[in-house]
Every structure is written in C-alpha cells, then in structure tokens.
PDB file of C-alpha atoms and ligand atoms in Angstrom:
ATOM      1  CA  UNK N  49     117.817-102.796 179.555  1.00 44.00           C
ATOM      2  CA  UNK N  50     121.544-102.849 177.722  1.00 44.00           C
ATOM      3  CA  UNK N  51     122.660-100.338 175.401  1.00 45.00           C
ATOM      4  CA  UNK N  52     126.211-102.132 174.274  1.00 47.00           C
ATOM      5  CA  UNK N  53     128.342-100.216 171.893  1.00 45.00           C
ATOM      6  CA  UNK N  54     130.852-102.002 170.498  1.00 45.00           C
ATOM      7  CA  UNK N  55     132.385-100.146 167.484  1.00 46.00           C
ATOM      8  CA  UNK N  56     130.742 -97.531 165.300  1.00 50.00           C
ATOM      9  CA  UNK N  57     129.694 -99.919 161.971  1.00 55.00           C
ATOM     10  CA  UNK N  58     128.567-102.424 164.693  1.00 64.00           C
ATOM     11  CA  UNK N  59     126.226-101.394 167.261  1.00 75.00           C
ATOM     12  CA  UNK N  60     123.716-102.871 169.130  1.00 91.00           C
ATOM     13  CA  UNK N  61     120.327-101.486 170.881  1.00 96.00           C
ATOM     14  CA  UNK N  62     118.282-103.268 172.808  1.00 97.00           C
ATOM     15  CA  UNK N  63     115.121-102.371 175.365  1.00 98.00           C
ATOM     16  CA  UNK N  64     113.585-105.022 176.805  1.00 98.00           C
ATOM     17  CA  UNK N  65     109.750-104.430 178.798  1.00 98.00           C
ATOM     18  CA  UNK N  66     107.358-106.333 179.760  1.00 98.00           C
ATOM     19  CA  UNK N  67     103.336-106.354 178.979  1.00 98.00           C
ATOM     20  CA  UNK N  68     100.513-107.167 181.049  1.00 98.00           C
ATOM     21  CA  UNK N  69      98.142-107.209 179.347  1.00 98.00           C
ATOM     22  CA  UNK N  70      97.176-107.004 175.257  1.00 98.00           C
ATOM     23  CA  UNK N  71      95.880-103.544 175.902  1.00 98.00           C
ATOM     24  CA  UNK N  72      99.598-102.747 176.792  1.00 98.00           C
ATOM     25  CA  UNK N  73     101.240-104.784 173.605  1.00 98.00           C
ATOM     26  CA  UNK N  74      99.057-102.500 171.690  1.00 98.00           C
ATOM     27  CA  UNK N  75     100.257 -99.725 173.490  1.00 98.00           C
ATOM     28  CA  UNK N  76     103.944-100.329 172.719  1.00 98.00           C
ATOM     29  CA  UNK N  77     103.299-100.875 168.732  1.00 98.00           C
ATOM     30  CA  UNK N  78     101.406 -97.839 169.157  1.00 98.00           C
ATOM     31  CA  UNK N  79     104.732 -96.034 170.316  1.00 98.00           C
ATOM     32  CA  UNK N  80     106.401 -97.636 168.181  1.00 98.00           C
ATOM     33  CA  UNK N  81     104.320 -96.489 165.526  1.00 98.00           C
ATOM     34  CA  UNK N  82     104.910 -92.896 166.765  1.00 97.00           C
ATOM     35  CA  UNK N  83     108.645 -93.307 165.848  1.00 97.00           C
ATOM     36  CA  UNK N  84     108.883 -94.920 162.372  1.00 98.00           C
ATOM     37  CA  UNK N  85     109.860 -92.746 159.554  1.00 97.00           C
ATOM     38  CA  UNK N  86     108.719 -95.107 156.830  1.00 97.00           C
ATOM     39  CA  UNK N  87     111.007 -97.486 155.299  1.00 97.00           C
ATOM     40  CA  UNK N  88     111.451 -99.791 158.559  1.00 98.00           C
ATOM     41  CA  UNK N  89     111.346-103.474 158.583  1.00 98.00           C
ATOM     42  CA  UNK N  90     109.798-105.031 161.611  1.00 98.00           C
ATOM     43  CA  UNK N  91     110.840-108.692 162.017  1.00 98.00           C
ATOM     44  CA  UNK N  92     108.144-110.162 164.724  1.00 98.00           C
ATOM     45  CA  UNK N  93     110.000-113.653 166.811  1.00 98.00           C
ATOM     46  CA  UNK N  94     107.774-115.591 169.077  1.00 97.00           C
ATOM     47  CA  UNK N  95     105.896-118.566 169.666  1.00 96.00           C
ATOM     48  CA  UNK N  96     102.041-118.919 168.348  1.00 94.00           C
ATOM     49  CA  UNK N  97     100.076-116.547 170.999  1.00 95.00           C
ATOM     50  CA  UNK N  98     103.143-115.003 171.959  1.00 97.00           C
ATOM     51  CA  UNK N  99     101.068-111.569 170.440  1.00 98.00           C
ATOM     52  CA  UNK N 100     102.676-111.092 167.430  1.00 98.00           C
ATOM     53  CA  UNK N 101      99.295-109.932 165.971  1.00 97.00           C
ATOM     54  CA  UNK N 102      98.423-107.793 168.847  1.00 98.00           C
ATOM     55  CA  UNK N 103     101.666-105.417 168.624  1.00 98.00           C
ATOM     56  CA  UNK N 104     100.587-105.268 165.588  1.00 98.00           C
ATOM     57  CA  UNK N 105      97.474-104.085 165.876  1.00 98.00           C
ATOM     58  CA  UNK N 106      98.811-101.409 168.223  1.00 98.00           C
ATOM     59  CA  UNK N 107     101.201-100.755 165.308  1.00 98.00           C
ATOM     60  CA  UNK N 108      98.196 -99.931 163.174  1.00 97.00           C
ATOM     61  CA  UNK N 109      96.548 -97.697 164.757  1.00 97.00           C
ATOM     62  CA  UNK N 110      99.086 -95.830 165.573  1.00 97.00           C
ATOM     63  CA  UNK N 111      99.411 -95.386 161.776  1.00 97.00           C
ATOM     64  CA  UNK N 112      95.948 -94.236 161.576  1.00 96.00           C
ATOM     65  CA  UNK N 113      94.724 -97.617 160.529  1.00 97.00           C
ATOM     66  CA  UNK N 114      91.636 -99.437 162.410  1.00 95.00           C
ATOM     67  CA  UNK N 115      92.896-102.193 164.535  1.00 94.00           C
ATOM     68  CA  UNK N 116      89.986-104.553 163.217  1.00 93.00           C
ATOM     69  CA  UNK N 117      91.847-104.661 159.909  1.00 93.00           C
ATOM     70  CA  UNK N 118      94.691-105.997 161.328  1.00 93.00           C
ATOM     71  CA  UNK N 119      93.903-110.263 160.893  1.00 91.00           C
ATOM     72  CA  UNK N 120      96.008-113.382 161.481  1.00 84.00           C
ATOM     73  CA  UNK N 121      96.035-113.853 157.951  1.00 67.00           C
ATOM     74  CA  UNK N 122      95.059-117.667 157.347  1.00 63.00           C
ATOM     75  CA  UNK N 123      95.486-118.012 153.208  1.00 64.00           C
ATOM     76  CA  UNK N 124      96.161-114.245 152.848  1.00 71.00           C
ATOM     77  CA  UNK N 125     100.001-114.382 153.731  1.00 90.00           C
ATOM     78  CA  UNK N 126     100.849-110.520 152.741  1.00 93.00           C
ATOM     79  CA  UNK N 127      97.643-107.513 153.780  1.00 94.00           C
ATOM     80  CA  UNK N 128      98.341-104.670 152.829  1.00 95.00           C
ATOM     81  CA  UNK N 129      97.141-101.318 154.571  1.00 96.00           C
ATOM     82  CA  UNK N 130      97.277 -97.429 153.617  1.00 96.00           C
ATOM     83  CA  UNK N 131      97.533 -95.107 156.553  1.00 90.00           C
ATOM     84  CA  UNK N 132     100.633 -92.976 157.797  1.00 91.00           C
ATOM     85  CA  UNK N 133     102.654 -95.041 155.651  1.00 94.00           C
ATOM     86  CA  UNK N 134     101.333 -98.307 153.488  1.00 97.00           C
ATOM     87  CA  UNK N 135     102.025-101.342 156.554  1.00 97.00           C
ATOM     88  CA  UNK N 136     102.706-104.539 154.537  1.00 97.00           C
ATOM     89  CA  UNK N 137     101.381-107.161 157.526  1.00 96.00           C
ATOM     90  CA  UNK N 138     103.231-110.324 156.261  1.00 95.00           C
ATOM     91  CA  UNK N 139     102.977-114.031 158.424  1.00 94.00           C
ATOM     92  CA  UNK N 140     105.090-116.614 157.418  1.00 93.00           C
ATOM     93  CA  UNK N 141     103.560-119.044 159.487  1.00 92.00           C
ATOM     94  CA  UNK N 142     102.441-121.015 157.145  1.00 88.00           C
ATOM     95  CA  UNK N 143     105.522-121.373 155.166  1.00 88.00           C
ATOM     96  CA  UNK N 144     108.747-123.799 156.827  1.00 83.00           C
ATOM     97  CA  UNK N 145     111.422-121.683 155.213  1.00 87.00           C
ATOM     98  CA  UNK N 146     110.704-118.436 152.878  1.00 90.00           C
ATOM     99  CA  UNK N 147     113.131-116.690 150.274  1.00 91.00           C
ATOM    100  CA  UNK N 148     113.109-113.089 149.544  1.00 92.00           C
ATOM    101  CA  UNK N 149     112.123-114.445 145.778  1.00 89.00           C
ATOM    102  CA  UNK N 150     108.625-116.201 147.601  1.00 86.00           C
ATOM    103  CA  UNK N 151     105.538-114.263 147.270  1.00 86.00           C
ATOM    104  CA  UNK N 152     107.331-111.221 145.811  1.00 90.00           C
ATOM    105  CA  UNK N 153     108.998-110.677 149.522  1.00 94.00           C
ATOM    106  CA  UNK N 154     111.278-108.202 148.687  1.00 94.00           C
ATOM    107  CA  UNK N 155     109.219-105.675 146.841  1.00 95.00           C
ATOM    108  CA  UNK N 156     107.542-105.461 150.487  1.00 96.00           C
ATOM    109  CA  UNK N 157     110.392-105.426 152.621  1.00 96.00           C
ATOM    110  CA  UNK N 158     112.598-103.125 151.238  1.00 95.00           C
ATOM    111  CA  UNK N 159     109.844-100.597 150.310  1.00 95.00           C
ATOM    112  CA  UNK N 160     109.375 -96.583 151.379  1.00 96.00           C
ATOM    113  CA  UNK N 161     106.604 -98.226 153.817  1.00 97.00           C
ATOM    114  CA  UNK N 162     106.798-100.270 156.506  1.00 98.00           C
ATOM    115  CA  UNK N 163     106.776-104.165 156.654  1.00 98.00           C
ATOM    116  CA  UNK N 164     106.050-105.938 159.371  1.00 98.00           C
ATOM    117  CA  UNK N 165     106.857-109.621 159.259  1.00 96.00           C
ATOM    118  CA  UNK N 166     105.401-112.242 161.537  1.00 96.00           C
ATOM    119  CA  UNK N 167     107.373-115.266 162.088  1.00 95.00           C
ATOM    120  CA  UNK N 168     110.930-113.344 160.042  1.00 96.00           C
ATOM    121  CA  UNK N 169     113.065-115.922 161.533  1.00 94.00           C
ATOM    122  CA  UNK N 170     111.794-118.226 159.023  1.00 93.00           C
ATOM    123  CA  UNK N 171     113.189-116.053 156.565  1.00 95.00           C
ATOM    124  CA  UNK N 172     116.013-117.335 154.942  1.00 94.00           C
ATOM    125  CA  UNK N 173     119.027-114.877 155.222  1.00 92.00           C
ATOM    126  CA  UNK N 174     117.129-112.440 157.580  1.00 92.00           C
ATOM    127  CA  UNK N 175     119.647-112.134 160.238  1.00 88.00           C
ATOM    128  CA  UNK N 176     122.206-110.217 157.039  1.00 91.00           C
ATOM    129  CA  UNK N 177     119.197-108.062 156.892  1.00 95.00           C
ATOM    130  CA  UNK N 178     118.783-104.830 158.325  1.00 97.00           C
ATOM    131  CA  UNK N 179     115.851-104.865 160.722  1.00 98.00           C
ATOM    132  CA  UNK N 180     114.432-104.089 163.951  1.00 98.00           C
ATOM    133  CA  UNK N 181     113.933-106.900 165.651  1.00 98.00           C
ATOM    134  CA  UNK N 182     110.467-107.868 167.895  1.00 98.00           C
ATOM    135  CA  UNK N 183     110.877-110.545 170.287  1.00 98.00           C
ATOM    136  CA  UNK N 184     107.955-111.448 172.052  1.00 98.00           C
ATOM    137  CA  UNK N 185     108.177-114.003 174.708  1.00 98.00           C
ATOM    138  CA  UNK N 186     105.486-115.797 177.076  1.00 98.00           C
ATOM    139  CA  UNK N 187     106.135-114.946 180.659  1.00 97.00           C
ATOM    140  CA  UNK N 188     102.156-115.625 181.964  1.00 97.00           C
ATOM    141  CA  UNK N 189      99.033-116.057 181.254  1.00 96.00           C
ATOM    142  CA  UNK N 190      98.670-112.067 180.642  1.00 98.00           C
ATOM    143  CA  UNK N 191     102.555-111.683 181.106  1.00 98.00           C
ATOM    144  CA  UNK N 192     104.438-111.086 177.802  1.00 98.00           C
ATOM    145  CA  UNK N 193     108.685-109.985 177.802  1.00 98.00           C
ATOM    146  CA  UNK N 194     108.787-108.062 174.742  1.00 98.00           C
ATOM    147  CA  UNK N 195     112.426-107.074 173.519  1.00 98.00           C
ATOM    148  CA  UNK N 196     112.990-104.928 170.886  1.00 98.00           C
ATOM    149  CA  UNK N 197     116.564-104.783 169.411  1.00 98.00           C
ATOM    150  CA  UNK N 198     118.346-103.842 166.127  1.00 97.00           C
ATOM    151  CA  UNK N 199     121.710-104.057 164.861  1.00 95.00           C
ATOM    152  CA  UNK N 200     122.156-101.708 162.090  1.00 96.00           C
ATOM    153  CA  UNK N 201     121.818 -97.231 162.911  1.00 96.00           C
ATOM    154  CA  UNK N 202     118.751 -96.646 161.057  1.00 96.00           C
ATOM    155  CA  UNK N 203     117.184 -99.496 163.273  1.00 98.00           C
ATOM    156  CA  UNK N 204     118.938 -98.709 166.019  1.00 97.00           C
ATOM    157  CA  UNK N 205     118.318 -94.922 166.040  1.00 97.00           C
ATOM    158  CA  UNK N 206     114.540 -95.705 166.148  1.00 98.00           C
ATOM    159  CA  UNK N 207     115.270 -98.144 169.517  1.00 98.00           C
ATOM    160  CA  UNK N 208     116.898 -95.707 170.757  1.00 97.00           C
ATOM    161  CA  UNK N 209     114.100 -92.608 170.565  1.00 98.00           C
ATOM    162  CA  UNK N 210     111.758 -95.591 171.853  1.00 97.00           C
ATOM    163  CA  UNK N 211     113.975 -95.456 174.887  1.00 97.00           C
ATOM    164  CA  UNK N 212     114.133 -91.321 175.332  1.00 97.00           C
ATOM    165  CA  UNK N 213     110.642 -91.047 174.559  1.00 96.00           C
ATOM    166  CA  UNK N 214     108.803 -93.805 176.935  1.00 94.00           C
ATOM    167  CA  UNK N 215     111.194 -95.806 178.716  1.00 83.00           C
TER     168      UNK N 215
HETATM  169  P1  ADP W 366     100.702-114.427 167.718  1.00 64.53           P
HETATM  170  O1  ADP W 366     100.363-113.515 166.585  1.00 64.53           O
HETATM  171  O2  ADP W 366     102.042-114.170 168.303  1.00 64.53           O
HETATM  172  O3  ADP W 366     100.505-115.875 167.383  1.00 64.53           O
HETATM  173  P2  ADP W 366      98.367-113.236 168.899  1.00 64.53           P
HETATM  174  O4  ADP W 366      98.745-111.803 168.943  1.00 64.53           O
HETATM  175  O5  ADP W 366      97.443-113.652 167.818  1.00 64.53           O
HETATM  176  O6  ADP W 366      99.677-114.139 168.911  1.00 64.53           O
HETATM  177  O7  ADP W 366      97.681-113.673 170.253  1.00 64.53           O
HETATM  178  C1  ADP W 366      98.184-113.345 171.516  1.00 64.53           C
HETATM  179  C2  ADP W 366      97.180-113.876 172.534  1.00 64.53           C
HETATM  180  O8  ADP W 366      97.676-113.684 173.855  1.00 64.53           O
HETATM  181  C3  ADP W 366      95.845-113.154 172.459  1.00 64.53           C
HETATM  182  O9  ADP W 366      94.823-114.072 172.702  1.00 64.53           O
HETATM  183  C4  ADP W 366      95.939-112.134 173.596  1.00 64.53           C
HETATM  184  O10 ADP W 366      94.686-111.786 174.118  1.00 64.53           O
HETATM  185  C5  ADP W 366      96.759-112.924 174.614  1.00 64.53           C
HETATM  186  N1  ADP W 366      97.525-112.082 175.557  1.00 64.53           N
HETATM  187  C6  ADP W 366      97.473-112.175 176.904  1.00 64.53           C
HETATM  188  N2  ADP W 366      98.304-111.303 177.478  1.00 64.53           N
HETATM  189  C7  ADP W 366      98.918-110.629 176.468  1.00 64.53           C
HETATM  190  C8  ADP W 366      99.879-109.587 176.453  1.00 64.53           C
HETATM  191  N3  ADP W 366     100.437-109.075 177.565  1.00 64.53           N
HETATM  192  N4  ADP W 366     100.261-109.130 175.245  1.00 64.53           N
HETATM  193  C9  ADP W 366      99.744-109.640 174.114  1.00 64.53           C
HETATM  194  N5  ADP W 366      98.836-110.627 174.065  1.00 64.53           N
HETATM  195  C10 ADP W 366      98.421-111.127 175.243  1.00 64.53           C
HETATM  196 MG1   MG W 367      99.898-113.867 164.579  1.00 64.53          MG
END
C-alpha cells in the first residue's frame, strides 16, 4: 500500500489488495459502492477474466441494484441502471480505440451518476481525465491483485475513505 504525496495539485492514492475469490471482488465494489457520492468515474484495466464484470456486480448491489442485471454486455456497449445513483455500465471491449464523441461517451461519463467503464484504457485521452482508476490483475486461478488508484482529490478523497474505512 503507498500513499505518495507529492505536491498539493498533484497527488496520488493508491491501495492495492488482493481477492480470492469473486465473492470477495464483489465485496470490494460493494465498499466501494458504500463510498461514492455520485458523480465518480470508474475506469476498469485488466485483461479478459481479469473480473472486471464481477467488481462490478459488487458495485451494483451495493447501489441497491440486483447483481443479475449487471451483464458483459455483447452488442449492448452502454446499460444503464437506476439505484442509489443511475450506474452507466459501459465495455469498450469491442471497440480498438473510443472517443469521448463515440456512442455519446461523454454525456455518461461526466454525469451526476456514476460511470463505470470496462476496458477505459482504450479510451482515447483518458489518462487527462479525472478518474479513479481499477486495476485488476490475474495472480491465480481464484487469485486476483486489485489496485485502486486516482490522481485527482475528488478521486483520491474517495481512495482514501476506502483505506480508513476497510483497509
Ligand atoms: P472481465 O470482465 O474482466 O473480463 P469477468 O468479471 O467477466 O472478467 O470474469 C472474471 C472471471 O474470473 C469469472 O469467471 C470469475 O468467476 C473468475 N474469478 C476467479 N477468481 C476471481 C476473483 N478473485 N475475483 C474475480 N473473479 C474471479
Ligand atoms: Mg467484462
């Protein structure tokens, strides 16, 4: 776990844990969930099974949405949910490289809900966005590193109760 402060306009938070299991993934969107204030934009990074989708889920229902809603969207690139806050579940898997002009991106991601994009480093321009990053890497069969990090304070503020709250 780092917490690196470098100056005030610039800082970074980042809390790195590790899964074992999807039950647990879900648990940790489900704290995250806990902590949003609406407004937030989740940018999901990791290989195909890393278990994008499965924080996800956990995301959902921690927004009062049912977990079963949550799909790997297949033609359906954008679903959108009403709970806590509307979730816009976006996957860009299917596109190489995406604009904030594709698909009507930006109405989505810089809304009063909360966006939560799968595959945002195909995003063209997303690291000059503000966002809380999701890193989700492979470390086993059932073993996932998950590190969450975020360079701008709104972000970062949200890391950072993640960290008081459940670390
Ligand atoms: P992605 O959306 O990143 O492509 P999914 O969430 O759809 O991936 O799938 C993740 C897969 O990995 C699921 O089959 C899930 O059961 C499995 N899995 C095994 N261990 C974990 C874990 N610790 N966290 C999340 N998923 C896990
Ligand atoms: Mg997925």
């Amino acid at each position: 776990m780092a917490n690196a402060a470098t100056d005030s306009d610039a800082t970074v938070v980042t809390m790195v844990i590790e899964t074992h299991s999807p039950h647990e993934t879900k648990s940790w969107g489900r704290r995250l969930a806990s902590i949003l204030e609406g407004g937030e934009l989740l940018g999901l990074i990791g290989d195909l099974g890393a278990g994008k989708t499965v924080f996800i889920k956990g995301l959902a229902s921690g927004l009062s949405l049912r977990e079963e809603d949550i799909l790997s969207p297949t033609f359906t690139m954008i679903q959108e949910h009403h709970g806590r806050f509307p979730l816009y579940h976006i996957d860009l898997y299917r596109l190489e490289e995406a604009t904030l002009d594709d698909l009507g991106l930006r109405e989505y991601l810089f809304s009063e809900g909360i966006a939560a994009v799968e595959w945002f480093e195909r995003l063209r321009g997303s690291a000059e966005m503000e966002f809380l990053s999701v890193r989700i890497s492979y470390a086993g069969a059932n073993l996932r590193r998950i590190e969450f990090s975020a360079l701008d304070s709104r972000h970062a503020q949200i890391i950072s109760k993640l960290k008081r709250s459940f670390a």
